[in-house]
């Protein structure tokens, strides 16, 4: 089964309208895939999330942080909570926040369970992907780390888990959680910490102890475009992923690497996302995909709808289909050309800069990480 995790409950409440993190995107993505017909068929369906219990949350988060989250959810502001990141511009306090984040994060754990039970080979929770949340601290729009909880669920069942993160921001919360462990490998492509929050994810961060070689970071320069990005996937990420040979893949599909995102500075079109997802799908493993960032709402919704169709293996039919549905109304978007972006042109000067930065970065990561997995480091 290919499962889209959502419930209308997630369309009410959610983050305050003043937050750039728009929690309506998941429901909009669902309506878009429904309109596109990519939820039709007996092998596809929508499954509701189940709210995480306190006990489940405590598998990663500290009790005193969860207490603060509960107080904040009742509208109580205090200094202790603020020290744990609650009540900041990025992680505002809003009514019903604990029920909302527990349900949104629960979707990723439900997805992990369906994969473990053999009931889903593809599961997508666009309301998940909170990769910045720490055991004792909210950060970067993230309160509860559903990615860590889903990876833990899979790893505790004996699975080798590959976490691939293509959000524009580094997955600091997830990397920290598994930094000393080898059963969960974290691989992240993100805008360099030199120019973007959270300021981590450099080449030299490769894990420690048993986990050495199982954290892999590809920091990208401002202006990274589709072809350069795919070079990093093909020459950096995929060789390591193949050597690791995971049983299951968790994929964080933050859409803030798209050109035009108001919070980041990468220049991808959603064609690059589609190509990444297709390469991952061809590895032939179950995939648990989550949402994440993405602050241009329409582009994010369209990107997720496109990724869903690629995850489902519809890509071959997709282009033909979008021609036929050229006028499809994607709820709010002005773009009526189907789900795919037009190819973005990158000028020669920008290309030269990005290419040189990426080649140097790739050499560093390959020389640090590849030998630990017995992979030849020479570039093709
Ligand atoms: Zn992000």
Coordinates of C-alpha atoms and ligand atoms in Angstrom, one line a residue:
X1 CA 0.0 0.0 0.0
X2 CA 0.9 3.6 -0.6
X3 CA -0.3 5.6 2.4
X4 CA -0.9 9.3 2.7
X5 CA -1.1 10.1 6.4
X6 CA -3.6 12.9 7.2
X7 CA -6.7 13.7 9.1
X8 CA -8.9 16.8 8.9
X9 CA -8.2 17.3 12.6
X10 CA -4.7 18.6 11.5
X11 CA -6.4 21.3 9.4
X12 CA -7.9 23.0 12.5
X13 CA -5.7 24.6 15.1
X14 CA -2.0 24.3 14.1
X15 CA 0.6 27.0 14.3
X16 CA -0.6 30.7 14.5
X17 CA -1.1 32.5 11.2
X18 CA 1.8 34.8 12.1
X19 CA 4.2 31.8 11.9
X20 CA 6.0 31.3 8.6
X21 CA 5.5 27.6 9.3
X22 CA 2.1 27.0 7.7
X23 CA 0.4 23.9 9.0
X24 CA -2.3 24.1 6.4
X25 CA 0.2 22.9 3.7
X26 CA -0.5 19.2 4.5
X27 CA -4.2 19.4 3.9
X28 CA -3.6 21.4 0.8
X29 CA -1.2 18.8 -0.5
X30 CA -3.8 16.1 0.1
X31 CA -6.5 18.0 -1.8
X32 CA -4.0 18.5 -4.6
X33 CA -3.2 14.8 -5.0
X34 CA -6.9 14.0 -4.8
X35 CA -7.5 16.5 -7.6
X36 CA -4.6 15.0 -9.6
X37 CA -6.0 11.5 -9.2
X38 CA -2.9 10.2 -7.6
X39 CA -4.8 8.8 -4.7
X40 CA -7.0 6.7 -6.9
X41 CA -6.6 3.0 -7.0
X42 CA -6.9 0.0 -4.6
X43 CA -3.2 0.2 -3.6
X44 CA -3.5 3.7 -2.2
X45 CA -5.2 5.4 0.7
X46 CA -5.4 8.0 3.4
X47 CA -4.6 6.8 7.0
X48 CA -5.1 9.1 10.0
X49 CA -2.3 9.7 12.5
X50 CA -2.6 8.6 16.1
X51 CA -1.6 11.1 18.7
X52 CA 1.6 10.2 20.6
X53 CA 1.2 9.4 24.3
X54 CA 3.3 10.9 27.0
X55 CA 5.1 7.6 27.3
X56 CA 5.9 7.6 23.5
X57 CA 7.1 11.2 23.7
X58 CA 9.4 10.3 26.6
X59 CA 11.3 7.9 24.4
X60 CA 13.1 10.9 23.1
X61 CA 12.1 14.0 25.0
X62 CA 12.9 14.9 28.6
X63 CA 10.0 14.9 31.1
X64 CA 10.7 18.5 32.3
X65 CA 10.5 19.7 28.6
X66 CA 7.3 17.8 28.1
X67 CA 5.9 19.4 31.3
X68 CA 6.8 22.8 30.0
X69 CA 5.2 22.0 26.6
X70 CA 2.0 21.0 28.5
X71 CA 2.0 24.2 30.5
X72 CA 2.6 26.3 27.4
X73 CA -0.2 24.4 25.6
X74 CA -2.6 25.6 28.4
X75 CA -1.4 29.2 27.7
X76 CA 1.0 29.5 30.6
X77 CA 4.2 31.4 29.8
X78 CA 7.2 31.0 32.1
X79 CA 10.9 31.7 32.0
X80 CA 11.7 28.0 32.3
X81 CA 9.8 27.2 29.2
X82 CA 11.5 30.1 27.4
X83 CA 14.9 28.6 28.3
X84 CA 13.7 25.5 26.5
X85 CA 12.9 27.4 23.4
X86 CA 9.1 27.8 24.0
X87 CA 7.7 31.2 23.4
X88 CA 10.4 32.4 21.0
X89 CA 9.6 33.9 17.5
X90 CA 10.4 30.5 15.9
X91 CA 8.6 28.3 18.4
X92 CA 5.6 30.4 19.6
X93 CA 3.2 29.3 22.3
X94 CA -0.3 28.7 21.0
X95 CA -3.4 27.2 22.4
X96 CA -3.7 23.5 21.8
X97 CA 0.0 23.2 20.8
X98 CA 0.7 19.9 22.6
X99 CA -2.3 18.1 21.1
X100 CA -1.4 19.5 17.6
X101 CA 2.3 18.5 17.7
X102 CA 1.5 15.1 19.3
X103 CA -0.9 14.3 16.5
X104 CA 1.3 15.6 13.7
X105 CA 4.3 13.8 15.0
X106 CA 2.2 10.7 15.6
X107 CA 1.7 10.4 11.9
X108 CA 5.3 9.5 11.4
X109 CA 5.2 6.8 14.1
X110 CA 2.0 5.4 12.5
X111 CA 3.8 5.3 9.2
X112 CA 6.8 3.5 10.7
X113 CA 4.4 0.9 12.2
X114 CA 2.6 0.3 8.9
X115 CA 6.0 -0.2 7.2
X116 CA 7.1 -2.6 10.0
X117 CA 3.9 -4.6 9.7
X118 CA 4.4 -4.9 5.9
X119 CA 1.2 -3.0 5.3
X120 CA 2.8 -0.1 3.5
X121 CA 5.9 0.2 1.3
X122 CA 5.3 4.0 0.9
X123 CA 4.0 6.2 3.6
X124 CA 4.0 10.0 3.5
X125 CA 3.3 12.2 6.5
X126 CA 3.5 15.8 5.2
X127 CA 2.7 17.0 8.7
X128 CA 6.0 15.6 10.0
X129 CA 9.7 16.3 9.5
X130 CA 10.4 18.2 12.7
X131 CA 14.2 17.6 12.5
X132 CA 15.4 20.4 14.8
X133 CA 13.6 19.4 18.0
X134 CA 16.0 18.3 20.8
X135 CA 15.3 16.1 23.8
X136 CA 15.0 19.2 26.1
X137 CA 14.4 22.1 23.7
X138 CA 12.2 23.3 20.9
X139 CA 14.0 24.9 17.9
X140 CA 13.3 26.1 14.4
X141 CA 9.5 25.6 14.3
X142 CA 10.0 22.1 15.8
X143 CA 8.6 21.0 19.2
X144 CA 8.5 17.2 19.0
X145 CA 11.0 15.2 16.9
X146 CA 8.8 12.8 14.9
X147 CA 11.8 11.9 12.7
X148 CA 13.8 10.6 15.7
X149 CA 10.8 8.8 17.1
X150 CA 10.1 7.1 13.7
X151 CA 13.7 6.1 13.2
X152 CA 13.9 4.7 16.8
X153 CA 10.7 2.7 16.2
X154 CA 12.2 1.2 13.0
X155 CA 15.7 0.6 14.5
X156 CA 14.3 -1.0 17.7
X157 CA 12.6 -3.5 15.4
X158 CA 16.0 -4.5 14.1
X159 CA 16.0 -2.4 10.9
X160 CA 18.9 -0.6 9.4
X161 CA 17.6 2.9 8.8
X162 CA 18.8 5.4 6.4
X163 CA 17.6 9.0 7.1
X164 CA 18.0 11.2 4.1
X165 CA 17.2 14.9 4.6
X166 CA 16.8 17.3 1.6
X167 CA 15.4 20.2 3.6
X168 CA 17.4 23.4 3.2
X169 CA 18.3 23.3 6.9
X170 CA 20.6 20.8 8.6
X171 CA 18.8 18.1 10.6
X172 CA 20.7 18.9 13.9
X173 CA 18.2 17.2 16.2
X174 CA 18.2 13.9 14.3
X175 CA 21.9 13.9 13.7
X176 CA 22.6 14.4 17.5
X177 CA 20.2 11.7 18.4
X178 CA 22.0 9.0 16.4
X179 CA 25.5 10.5 16.3
X180 CA 27.1 7.6 18.2
X181 CA 25.1 4.8 16.6
X182 CA 25.6 2.8 13.4
X183 CA 22.1 1.4 12.9
X184 CA 20.6 4.7 11.8
X185 CA 22.7 6.6 9.2
X186 CA 21.8 10.3 8.7
X187 CA 22.6 11.9 5.4
X188 CA 21.8 15.6 4.9
X189 CA 22.0 17.9 1.9
X190 CA 21.5 21.5 3.1
X191 CA 22.5 25.1 2.7
X192 CA 25.8 25.6 4.5
X193 CA 25.7 26.5 8.2
X194 CA 27.8 29.5 7.3
X195 CA 24.8 31.1 5.8
X196 CA 21.8 29.4 7.3
X197 CA 20.2 28.2 10.6
X198 CA 21.1 26.1 12.6
X199 CA 24.7 26.6 11.7
X200 CA 25.7 22.9 11.9
X201 CA 26.1 20.1 9.3
X202 CA 29.7 20.7 8.2
X203 CA 31.8 18.1 6.3
X204 CA 33.8 17.1 9.4
X205 CA 30.6 16.1 11.4
X206 CA 30.8 12.4 10.6
X207 CA 29.6 10.7 13.8
X208 CA 31.6 9.4 16.8
X209 CA 32.5 6.1 18.3
X210 CA 30.4 3.3 16.8
X211 CA 28.6 6.0 14.8
X212 CA 31.8 7.2 13.0
X213 CA 30.9 7.4 9.3
X214 CA 27.2 7.2 9.9
X215 CA 26.5 10.9 9.9
X216 CA 27.1 12.4 6.5
X217 CA 26.8 16.1 5.6
X218 CA 26.8 17.9 2.3
X219 CA 26.8 21.6 3.0
X220 CA 25.8 23.5 -0.1
X221 CA 26.6 27.0 -1.3
X222 CA 24.0 29.7 -1.8
X223 CA 22.5 29.4 -5.3
X224 CA 22.9 25.7 -5.6
X225 CA 20.9 24.6 -8.7
X226 CA 19.4 21.4 -9.9
X227 CA 22.3 19.8 -11.8
X228 CA 24.8 20.6 -9.1
X229 CA 22.5 19.2 -6.5
X230 CA 22.0 16.0 -8.4
X231 CA 25.8 15.7 -8.7
X232 CA 26.0 15.7 -4.9
X233 CA 23.3 13.0 -4.7
X234 CA 25.0 10.8 -7.3
X235 CA 28.6 11.3 -6.3
X236 CA 28.2 11.8 -2.6
X237 CA 25.0 10.5 -1.1
X238 CA 24.1 7.5 -3.1
X239 CA 27.4 5.7 -2.9
X240 CA 27.3 5.9 0.9
X241 CA 23.6 4.9 1.0
X242 CA 24.3 1.8 -1.2
X243 CA 27.3 0.8 0.9
X244 CA 25.1 1.1 4.1
X245 CA 22.4 -1.0 2.4
X246 CA 19.4 0.1 4.5
X247 CA 16.3 -2.0 5.2
X248 CA 14.1 1.1 5.2
X249 CA 14.5 4.8 4.2
X250 CA 13.2 7.8 6.0
X251 CA 13.1 10.8 3.8
X252 CA 12.6 14.4 5.0
X253 CA 11.1 16.3 2.2
X254 CA 11.4 19.9 3.4
X255 CA 10.6 22.1 0.3
X256 CA 12.6 25.1 1.4
X257 CA 15.5 24.1 -1.0
X258 CA 13.2 25.4 -3.8
X259 CA 14.1 28.6 -5.5
X260 CA 12.0 31.5 -4.1
X261 CA 11.8 30.1 -0.6
X262 CA 11.7 33.2 1.7
X263 CA 13.9 31.6 4.4
X264 CA 16.7 29.9 2.4
X265 CA 19.0 30.6 -0.5
X266 CA 19.1 27.5 -2.7
X267 CA 17.8 27.6 -6.2
X268 CA 16.3 24.2 -6.9
X269 CA 13.2 23.5 -9.0
X270 CA 10.9 20.7 -8.0
X271 CA 12.3 18.7 -10.9
X272 CA 15.4 18.1 -8.7
X273 CA 13.2 16.9 -5.8
X274 CA 11.4 14.5 -8.3
X275 CA 14.8 13.2 -9.5
X276 CA 16.0 12.6 -6.0
X277 CA 12.8 10.9 -4.9
X278 CA 13.0 8.7 -8.1
X279 CA 16.6 7.7 -7.4
X280 CA 15.7 6.8 -3.8
X281 CA 12.6 4.9 -4.9
X282 CA 14.7 2.8 -7.3
X283 CA 16.7 1.5 -4.3
X284 CA 13.7 -0.7 -3.8
X285 CA 13.3 -0.2 -0.1
X286 CA 10.2 0.9 1.9
X287 CA 10.1 4.7 2.2
X288 CA 8.7 6.7 5.1
X289 CA 8.6 10.3 3.7
X290 CA 7.8 13.4 5.9
X291 CA 7.2 17.0 5.2
X292 CA 9.4 19.7 6.8
X293 CA 10.2 23.2 5.9
X294 CA 8.9 25.0 2.9
X295 CA 7.9 28.7 3.4
X296 CA 6.5 29.4 -0.1
X297 CA 3.2 27.7 0.5
X298 CA 2.1 27.1 -3.1
X299 CA 5.5 25.8 -4.2
X300 CA 5.7 23.5 -1.2
X301 CA 2.2 22.1 -1.8
X302 CA 2.9 21.5 -5.5
X303 CA 6.3 20.0 -4.6
X304 CA 4.8 17.5 -2.1
X305 CA 2.1 16.5 -4.6
X306 CA 4.8 15.9 -7.2
X307 CA 6.9 13.9 -4.8
X308 CA 3.9 11.8 -3.8
X309 CA 3.3 10.8 -7.4
X310 CA 7.0 10.0 -7.9
X311 CA 7.0 7.9 -4.6
X312 CA 4.0 6.0 -6.0
X313 CA 5.9 5.2 -9.2
X314 CA 3.7 7.4 -11.4
X315 CA 6.5 9.5 -12.8
X316 CA 6.5 7.7 -16.1
X317 CA 2.9 8.7 -16.7
X318 CA 3.2 12.0 -14.9
X319 CA 4.3 14.4 -17.7
X320 CA 1.7 13.1 -20.1
X321 CA -0.9 13.5 -17.4
X322 CA 0.0 17.0 -16.5
X323 CA -0.3 18.1 -20.2
X324 CA -3.8 16.7 -20.2
X325 CA -4.6 18.5 -16.9
X326 CA -2.9 21.8 -17.8
X327 CA -5.7 23.8 -16.4
X328 CA -6.1 21.9 -13.2
X329 CA -6.8 24.3 -10.3
X330 CA -4.3 23.7 -7.5
X331 CA -6.4 25.5 -5.0
X332 CA -4.4 28.7 -4.5
X333 CA -1.6 28.6 -7.0
X334 CA -1.4 30.9 -10.0
X335 CA 0.7 28.3 -11.8
X336 CA -1.5 26.2 -14.0
X337 CA 1.1 24.1 -15.8
X338 CA 0.7 21.0 -13.8
X339 CA 2.9 20.0 -10.8
X340 CA 6.3 20.5 -12.3
X341 CA 8.3 23.7 -12.3
X342 CA 9.7 25.1 -15.4
X343 CA 13.5 24.5 -15.8
X344 CA 15.3 27.3 -14.1
X345 CA 18.2 28.8 -16.0
X346 CA 21.4 29.5 -14.0
X347 CA 23.9 32.0 -15.4
X348 CA 27.5 31.1 -16.1
X349 CA 29.0 33.1 -13.3
X350 CA 26.7 31.6 -10.7
X351 CA 27.3 28.1 -12.1
X352 CA 31.1 28.5 -11.9
X353 CA 30.9 29.6 -8.3
X354 CA 28.5 26.8 -7.2
X355 CA 30.4 24.1 -9.2
X356 CA 33.8 25.0 -7.6
X357 CA 32.3 25.1 -4.1
X358 CA 30.5 21.8 -4.5
X359 CA 33.5 20.0 -6.0
X360 CA 35.7 21.0 -3.1
X361 CA 33.0 20.0 -0.6
X362 CA 32.4 16.7 -2.3
X363 CA 36.1 15.9 -2.2
X364 CA 36.2 16.6 1.5
X365 CA 33.2 14.5 2.4
X366 CA 34.3 11.6 0.1
X367 CA 37.8 11.6 1.6
X368 CA 36.4 11.7 5.2
X369 CA 33.6 9.2 4.9
X370 CA 34.0 6.9 1.9
X371 CA 37.1 5.0 3.2
X372 CA 35.1 4.1 6.4
X373 CA 32.7 2.2 4.1
X374 CA 35.3 0.8 1.8
X375 CA 34.3 3.0 -1.1
X376 CA 36.8 4.3 -3.7
X377 CA 37.2 8.1 -3.2
X378 CA 38.3 9.0 -6.7
X379 CA 35.7 11.1 -8.5
X380 CA 34.5 9.8 -11.8
Ligands
LIG1 ZN1 14.1 23.9 6.6

